[in-house]
mmCIF file of C-alpha atoms in Angstrom:
data_model
loop_
_atom_site.group_PDB
_atom_site.id
_atom_site.type_symbol
_atom_site.label_atom_id
_atom_site.label_comp_id
_atom_site.label_asym_id
_atom_site.label_seq_id
_atom_site.Cartn_x
_atom_site.Cartn_y
_atom_site.Cartn_z
ATOM 1 C CA MET A 1 -4.991 -8.483 -218.958
ATOM 2 C CA ILE A 2 -5.076 -9.702 -215.760
ATOM 3 C CA ASP A 3 -4.686 -13.150 -216.490
ATOM 4 C CA ASN A 4 -1.349 -12.118 -218.268
ATOM 5 C CA ILE A 5 -0.010 -10.934 -215.026
ATOM 6 C CA GLU A 6 2.339 -13.147 -212.830
ATOM 7 C CA VAL A 7 3.958 -12.609 -209.489
ATOM 8 C CA ASN A 8 6.310 -14.954 -208.254
ATOM 9 C CA THR A 9 7.510 -13.594 -205.087
ATOM 10 C CA GLN A 10 8.248 -9.996 -203.689
ATOM 11 C CA ASN A 11 8.076 -7.504 -206.569
ATOM 12 C CA SER A 12 9.056 -10.249 -209.170
ATOM 13 C CA ILE A 13 6.524 -9.550 -211.714
ATOM 14 C CA ARG A 14 6.039 -11.281 -215.448
ATOM 15 C CA ILE A 15 3.595 -9.747 -217.968
ATOM 16 C CA LYS A 16 2.948 -10.998 -221.464
ATOM 17 C CA SER A 17 1.446 -9.011 -224.139
ATOM 18 C CA GLY A 18 1.060 -10.566 -227.343
ATOM 19 C CA SER A 19 4.418 -11.613 -228.161
ATOM 20 C CA ARG A 20 6.304 -9.356 -225.948
ATOM 21 C CA THR A 21 7.430 -10.366 -222.261
ATOM 22 C CA ILE A 22 8.251 -8.131 -219.779
ATOM 23 C CA TYR A 23 9.727 -8.907 -216.390
ATOM 24 C CA ILE A 24 9.952 -6.510 -213.348
ATOM 25 C CA ASP A 25 12.622 -7.224 -210.584
ATOM 26 C CA PRO A 26 12.898 -10.954 -211.478
ATOM 27 C CA LEU A 27 13.780 -12.906 -208.430
ATOM 28 C CA GLU A 28 13.707 -16.628 -207.429
ATOM 29 C CA ILE A 29 13.286 -17.766 -211.169
ATOM 30 C CA SER A 30 12.804 -21.747 -210.977
ATOM 31 C CA GLU A 31 14.313 -22.149 -214.337
ATOM 32 C CA ASP A 32 16.209 -20.662 -217.101
ATOM 33 C CA LYS A 33 13.384 -18.912 -219.333
ATOM 34 C CA HIS A 34 15.346 -16.504 -221.732
ATOM 35 C CA ASP A 35 12.340 -15.094 -222.932
ATOM 36 C CA ALA A 36 12.356 -11.263 -221.850
ATOM 37 C CA ASP A 37 11.919 -8.554 -224.178
ATOM 38 C CA TYR A 38 12.117 -6.308 -221.570
ATOM 39 C CA ILE A 39 13.739 -6.402 -217.763
ATOM 40 C CA LEU A 40 12.879 -3.233 -215.694
ATOM 41 C CA ILE A 41 14.435 -2.860 -212.363
ATOM 42 C CA THR A 42 13.164 -0.611 -209.507
ATOM 43 C CA HIS A 43 16.199 -0.428 -207.403
ATOM 44 C CA ASP A 44 19.347 -2.039 -206.416
ATOM 45 C CA HIS A 45 18.682 -3.776 -203.364
ATOM 46 C CA TYR A 46 19.474 -7.649 -204.000
ATOM 47 C CA ASP A 47 15.789 -8.806 -203.547
ATOM 48 C CA HIS A 48 15.000 -6.643 -206.597
ATOM 49 C CA PHE A 49 18.479 -6.362 -208.793
ATOM 50 C CA SER A 50 19.328 -10.104 -208.939
ATOM 51 C CA PRO A 51 22.156 -10.714 -211.531
ATOM 52 C CA GLU A 52 21.554 -14.533 -211.219
ATOM 53 C CA ASN A 53 17.880 -14.095 -211.912
ATOM 54 C CA ILE A 54 18.417 -11.569 -214.787
ATOM 55 C CA LYS A 55 20.456 -14.041 -216.298
ATOM 56 C CA LYS A 56 17.887 -16.623 -216.324
ATOM 57 C CA VAL A 57 15.285 -14.536 -218.056
ATOM 58 C CA ALA A 58 17.723 -12.638 -220.086
ATOM 59 C CA LYS A 59 18.259 -13.315 -223.979
ATOM 60 C CA ALA A 60 20.576 -11.806 -226.569
ATOM 61 C CA ASP A 61 18.255 -8.911 -227.492
ATOM 62 C CA SER A 62 16.743 -8.256 -223.981
ATOM 63 C CA ILE A 63 16.437 -4.502 -223.095
ATOM 64 C CA LEU A 64 17.367 -3.821 -219.344
ATOM 65 C CA VAL A 65 15.977 -0.662 -217.813
ATOM 66 C CA VAL A 66 17.438 0.528 -214.615
ATOM 67 C CA PRO A 67 17.430 3.822 -212.681
ATOM 68 C CA GLU A 68 20.231 6.121 -213.964
ATOM 69 C CA LYS A 69 22.333 5.850 -210.609
ATOM 70 C CA MET A 70 22.349 1.941 -211.181
ATOM 71 C CA SER A 71 24.216 2.327 -214.569
ATOM 72 C CA ASP A 72 27.515 1.217 -213.039
ATOM 73 C CA LYS A 73 26.133 -1.553 -211.231
ATOM 74 C CA ALA A 74 23.973 -2.793 -214.129
ATOM 75 C CA GLN A 75 27.344 -3.595 -216.234
ATOM 76 C CA GLU A 76 27.505 -6.956 -214.062
ATOM 77 C CA VAL A 77 24.969 -8.289 -216.620
ATOM 78 C CA ALA A 78 25.848 -6.212 -219.622
ATOM 79 C CA GLY A 79 27.099 -9.353 -221.468
ATOM 80 C CA ASP A 80 23.592 -11.018 -220.928
ATOM 81 C CA VAL A 81 21.351 -8.553 -222.266
ATOM 82 C CA GLY A 82 20.932 -6.748 -225.680
ATOM 83 C CA ARG A 83 21.430 -3.116 -224.144
ATOM 84 C CA ILE A 84 20.936 -1.178 -221.122
ATOM 85 C CA GLU A 85 18.768 1.940 -220.814
ATOM 86 C CA THR A 86 18.776 4.100 -217.817
ATOM 87 C CA VAL A 87 15.896 6.353 -216.241
ATOM 88 C CA LYS A 88 15.032 8.917 -213.758
ATOM 89 C CA PRO A 89 11.954 9.238 -211.896
ATOM 90 C CA GLY A 90 9.205 11.143 -213.392
ATOM 91 C CA VAL A 91 9.756 10.603 -217.056
ATOM 92 C CA TYR A 92 8.131 9.179 -219.961
ATOM 93 C CA ARG A 93 9.972 6.701 -222.226
ATOM 94 C CA GLU A 94 9.314 4.689 -225.688
ATOM 95 C CA ILE A 95 11.583 1.992 -226.308
ATOM 96 C CA GLY A 96 10.987 -0.212 -229.353
ATOM 97 C CA GLY A 97 7.230 0.412 -229.122
ATOM 98 C CA PHE A 98 7.036 -0.256 -225.509
ATOM 99 C CA GLU A 99 5.717 2.874 -223.495
ATOM 100 C CA PHE A 100 6.109 3.357 -219.748
ATOM 101 C CA GLU A 101 6.576 6.218 -217.346
ATOM 102 C CA THR A 102 8.604 6.457 -213.965
ATOM 103 C CA VAL A 103 7.343 7.379 -210.583
ATOM 104 C CA PRO A 104 9.517 8.327 -207.875
ATOM 105 C CA ALA A 105 9.699 5.179 -205.260
ATOM 106 C CA TYR A 106 10.952 6.421 -201.803
ATOM 107 C CA ASN A 107 10.206 6.366 -198.188
ATOM 108 C CA THR A 108 8.615 9.135 -196.432
ATOM 109 C CA LEU A 109 10.145 8.898 -192.941
ATOM 110 C CA LYS A 110 12.537 5.309 -192.950
ATOM 111 C CA PRO A 111 16.004 5.191 -194.252
ATOM 112 C CA PHE A 112 15.934 2.285 -196.541
ATOM 113 C CA HIS A 113 14.762 4.067 -199.774
ATOM 114 C CA PRO A 114 15.951 7.708 -199.815
ATOM 115 C CA LYS A 115 14.369 10.023 -202.449
ATOM 116 C CA SER A 116 17.723 10.935 -203.166
ATOM 117 C CA ALA A 117 18.823 7.544 -204.493
ATOM 118 C CA GLU A 118 16.123 8.304 -207.333
ATOM 119 C CA TRP A 119 14.673 4.934 -207.472
ATOM 120 C CA VAL A 120 11.518 4.411 -209.304
ATOM 121 C CA GLY A 121 8.386 2.583 -209.885
ATOM 122 C CA TYR A 122 6.884 2.047 -213.329
ATOM 123 C CA VAL A 123 3.511 2.815 -215.128
ATOM 124 C CA LEU A 124 3.262 0.527 -218.379
ATOM 125 C CA ARG A 125 1.325 1.296 -220.940
ATOM 126 C CA ILE A 126 -0.031 -2.277 -222.269
ATOM 127 C CA ASP A 127 -2.840 -3.366 -224.466
ATOM 128 C CA GLY A 128 -4.640 -0.039 -223.788
ATOM 129 C CA LYS A 129 -4.376 -0.438 -219.871
ATOM 130 C CA ARG A 130 -1.861 1.508 -217.395
ATOM 131 C CA ILE A 131 -0.416 -0.783 -214.956
ATOM 132 C CA TYR A 132 1.283 0.755 -211.971
ATOM 133 C CA ILE A 133 4.190 -1.105 -210.568
ATOM 134 C CA ALA A 134 4.823 0.972 -207.179
ATOM 135 C CA GLY A 135 8.377 -0.635 -206.339
ATOM 136 C CA ASP A 136 9.657 -0.096 -202.834
ATOM 137 C CA THR A 137 7.710 2.863 -201.734
ATOM 138 C CA ASP A 138 5.621 4.418 -199.220
ATOM 139 C CA ALA A 139 2.176 6.127 -200.350
ATOM 140 C CA THR A 140 4.282 9.480 -201.250
ATOM 141 C CA LYS A 141 2.327 12.449 -202.877
ATOM 142 C CA GLU A 142 3.738 11.267 -206.521
ATOM 143 C CA ALA A 143 1.994 7.799 -205.921
ATOM 144 C CA LYS A 144 -0.889 9.441 -205.114
ATOM 145 C CA GLU A 145 -1.050 11.050 -208.320
ATOM 146 C CA VAL A 146 -0.650 7.965 -210.310
ATOM 147 C CA LYS A 147 -3.512 7.326 -212.875
ATOM 148 C CA CYS A 148 -3.727 3.519 -213.707
ATOM 149 C CA ASP A 149 -6.188 0.792 -214.456
ATOM 150 C CA ILE A 150 -4.179 -1.875 -212.626
ATOM 151 C CA ALA A 151 -1.938 -1.151 -209.408
ATOM 152 C CA LEU A 152 0.481 -3.768 -207.803
ATOM 153 C CA VAL A 153 1.714 -2.082 -204.684
ATOM 154 C CA PRO A 154 3.819 -3.398 -201.694
ATOM 155 C CA VAL A 155 2.011 -4.398 -198.546
ATOM 156 C CA GLY A 156 4.693 -6.143 -196.353
ATOM 157 C CA GLY A 157 5.667 -3.088 -194.113
ATOM 158 C CA THR A 158 9.209 -2.327 -192.691
ATOM 159 C CA TYR A 159 10.838 -1.389 -195.868
ATOM 160 C CA THR A 160 7.687 -0.245 -197.634
ATOM 161 C CA MET A 161 3.986 1.000 -196.750
ATOM 162 C CA ASP A 162 2.049 -1.873 -194.959
ATOM 163 C CA ALA A 163 -1.190 -3.320 -195.750
ATOM 164 C CA LYS A 164 -3.394 -0.705 -194.581
ATOM 165 C CA ASN A 165 -1.363 2.394 -195.881
ATOM 166 C CA ALA A 166 -1.280 0.238 -199.238
ATOM 167 C CA ALA A 167 -5.005 0.102 -199.220
ATOM 168 C CA ALA A 168 -5.606 3.697 -198.352
ATOM 169 C CA LEU A 169 -3.043 4.536 -201.581
ATOM 170 C CA VAL A 170 -5.318 2.213 -203.908
ATOM 171 C CA ASN A 171 -8.377 3.805 -202.539
ATOM 172 C CA ALA A 172 -6.960 7.304 -203.479
ATOM 173 C CA ILE A 173 -5.786 6.282 -206.937
ATOM 174 C CA HIS A 174 -8.859 4.083 -207.717
ATOM 175 C CA PRO A 175 -7.583 1.471 -210.272
ATOM 176 C CA SER A 176 -10.018 -1.103 -211.321
ATOM 177 C CA ILE A 177 -7.825 -3.874 -210.081
ATOM 178 C CA ALA A 178 -5.249 -3.984 -207.083
ATOM 179 C CA ILE A 179 -2.728 -6.729 -206.531
ATOM 180 C CA PRO A 180 -0.680 -7.078 -203.356
ATOM 181 C CA VAL A 181 3.135 -7.621 -203.732
ATOM 182 C CA HIS A 182 6.227 -7.698 -201.426
ATOM 183 C CA TYR A 183 4.962 -9.693 -198.621
ATOM 184 C CA GLY A 184 4.928 -13.093 -197.247
ATOM 185 C CA SER A 185 8.535 -14.114 -197.913
ATOM 186 C CA PHE A 186 11.272 -11.556 -197.015
ATOM 187 C CA VAL A 187 9.212 -9.370 -195.111
ATOM 188 C CA GLY A 188 5.555 -9.487 -193.898
ATOM 189 C CA ASN A 189 3.285 -12.116 -193.758
ATOM 190 C CA PRO A 190 0.727 -14.045 -195.799
ATOM 191 C CA GLU A 191 -1.867 -12.422 -193.911
ATOM 192 C CA ASP A 192 -1.192 -8.974 -195.046
ATOM 193 C CA GLY A 193 -2.547 -9.639 -198.346
ATOM 194 C CA LYS A 194 -6.091 -10.285 -196.714
ATOM 195 C CA ILE A 195 -5.429 -7.143 -194.644
ATOM 196 C CA PHE A 196 -4.813 -5.020 -197.836
ATOM 197 C CA ALA A 197 -8.122 -6.738 -199.216
ATOM 198 C CA ASP A 198 -10.238 -5.991 -196.254
ATOM 199 C CA ASN A 199 -9.159 -2.204 -196.474
ATOM 200 C CA VAL A 200 -9.617 -1.682 -200.237
ATOM 201 C CA MET A 201 -12.851 -0.116 -201.128
ATOM 202 C CA PRO A 202 -15.254 -1.318 -203.576
ATOM 203 C CA PRO A 203 -15.847 -1.386 -206.595
ATOM 204 C CA ILE A 204 -11.951 -1.871 -206.681
ATOM 205 C CA LYS A 205 -11.245 -5.498 -207.128
ATOM 206 C CA VAL A 206 -8.371 -7.203 -205.258
ATOM 207 C CA GLU A 207 -6.586 -9.889 -207.186
ATOM 208 C CA PHE A 208 -3.975 -12.295 -205.201
ATOM 209 C CA LYS A 209 -1.009 -13.600 -207.447
ATOM 210 C CA ILE A 210 1.377 -14.903 -204.879
ATOM 211 C CA SER A 211 0.780 -18.352 -203.869
ATOM 212 C CA PHE A 212 1.968 -19.634 -200.800
ATOM 213 C CA ASP A 213 1.156 -23.069 -201.073
#
């Protein structure tokens, strides 16, 4: 499963599952791919909701999933996807045989991602595994209750939790594998990944998916 997860930059994630391709927050896509069966958006900030990049991965029958309060904004790409589905935090959904849950994603003390915006992270159910994409969040009480096998968590600080707090979250929810995201480009430094890994407790394995070459 881990080999089927790619991280381009920030929270731009691509997951392959059999014939199904899932994107989360596509960004800085280098070429037109048009292979997305599902495109999941965590919130409306420009480095997570990028119409330009959505258009590069979308095809005629792609399903775009966005937080409910983004429904108007999502109309910008309505002509590029098959349909748009909206979600609220804390729900389970099954769309075309693809199952996922949403987790509230917000800051506890910072103003950038207010809880009232109802932005989300996702727990995807893929190939018998639960994959948590936290989105832009701090280590909230809801995040600490997530049950998952693989966790992709932001570590860059400033707008999200930093590397040490992200490691503490991962240690609390105890996935088998943790992948740091949201660092080293728009925010944070490449070294944040190592700080995160140094603070994650065995037997949790840290995998690096962002390349800084």
